[in-house]
Amino acid sequence: MTDCLFCRIVARESSADIEYEDDRVVAFKDIYPKAPLHVLVVPKRHIDGIQTMERGDAEDIGRCLYAARQIAERAGYGDRGYRVTVNCGAEGGQQVYHVHFHLVAGRRGTRA
Ligand code: AMP
Ligand code: ZN
């Protein structure tokens, strides 16, 4: 997926402020942060979105959530709490079609 922005960030072909990396996951600061902590957590392997994920994608998706927990705790939000959200498809507000979890903390926001 060479035309995918987040694949290019994973491959270090586009710049990003990388906060976390392991064998399956990369996380980087959102370029337009909506809270003091706003990180995007993505699987290294390209998956378009939750709306098209397959059973075999579940481990990478789950690893993103576990990475989000680790990033939030390292940033000091483990006890305070934080939000992890994913926008799915056009009416879900998804703009980048490489699945990503928004990890948002440090500001009280609207609830789902
Ligand atoms: P979504 O609407 O859920 O697809 O979210 C896409 C997010 O990607 C938005 O919050 C953007 O601010 C963010 N974004 C777009 N381009 C970049 C980039 N080059 N580096 C970091 N974040 C980005
Ligand atoms: Zn991609």
Short mmCIF file of C-alpha atoms in Angstrom, two decimals, residues 9 12 14-21 26-31 38-40:
data_model
loop_
_atom_site.label_atom_id
_atom_site.label_comp_id
_atom_site.label_asym_id
_atom_site.label_seq_id
_atom_site.Cartn_x
_atom_site.Cartn_y
_atom_site.Cartn_z
CA ILE A 9 4.88 6.69 8.30
CA ARG A 12 9.66 6.03 7.81
CA SER A 14 6.90 10.21 5.79
CA SER A 15 7.85 12.04 8.94
CA ALA A 16 5.92 11.69 12.18
CA ASP A 17 6.61 12.12 15.86
CA ILE A 18 6.78 8.46 16.82
CA GLU A 19 5.82 7.71 20.42
CA TYR A 20 5.91 3.93 20.46
CA GLU A 21 6.91 0.97 18.30
CA VAL A 26 3.51 2.00 15.62
CA ALA A 27 2.08 5.03 17.42
CA PHE A 28 2.71 8.68 16.59
CA LYS A 29 1.39 12.08 17.60
CA ASP A 30 -1.66 13.33 15.74
CA ILE A 31 -0.61 16.29 13.62
CA HIS A 38 -3.42 12.71 21.18
CA VAL A 39 -1.66 9.74 19.66
CA LEU A 40 -2.66 7.56 16.71
#
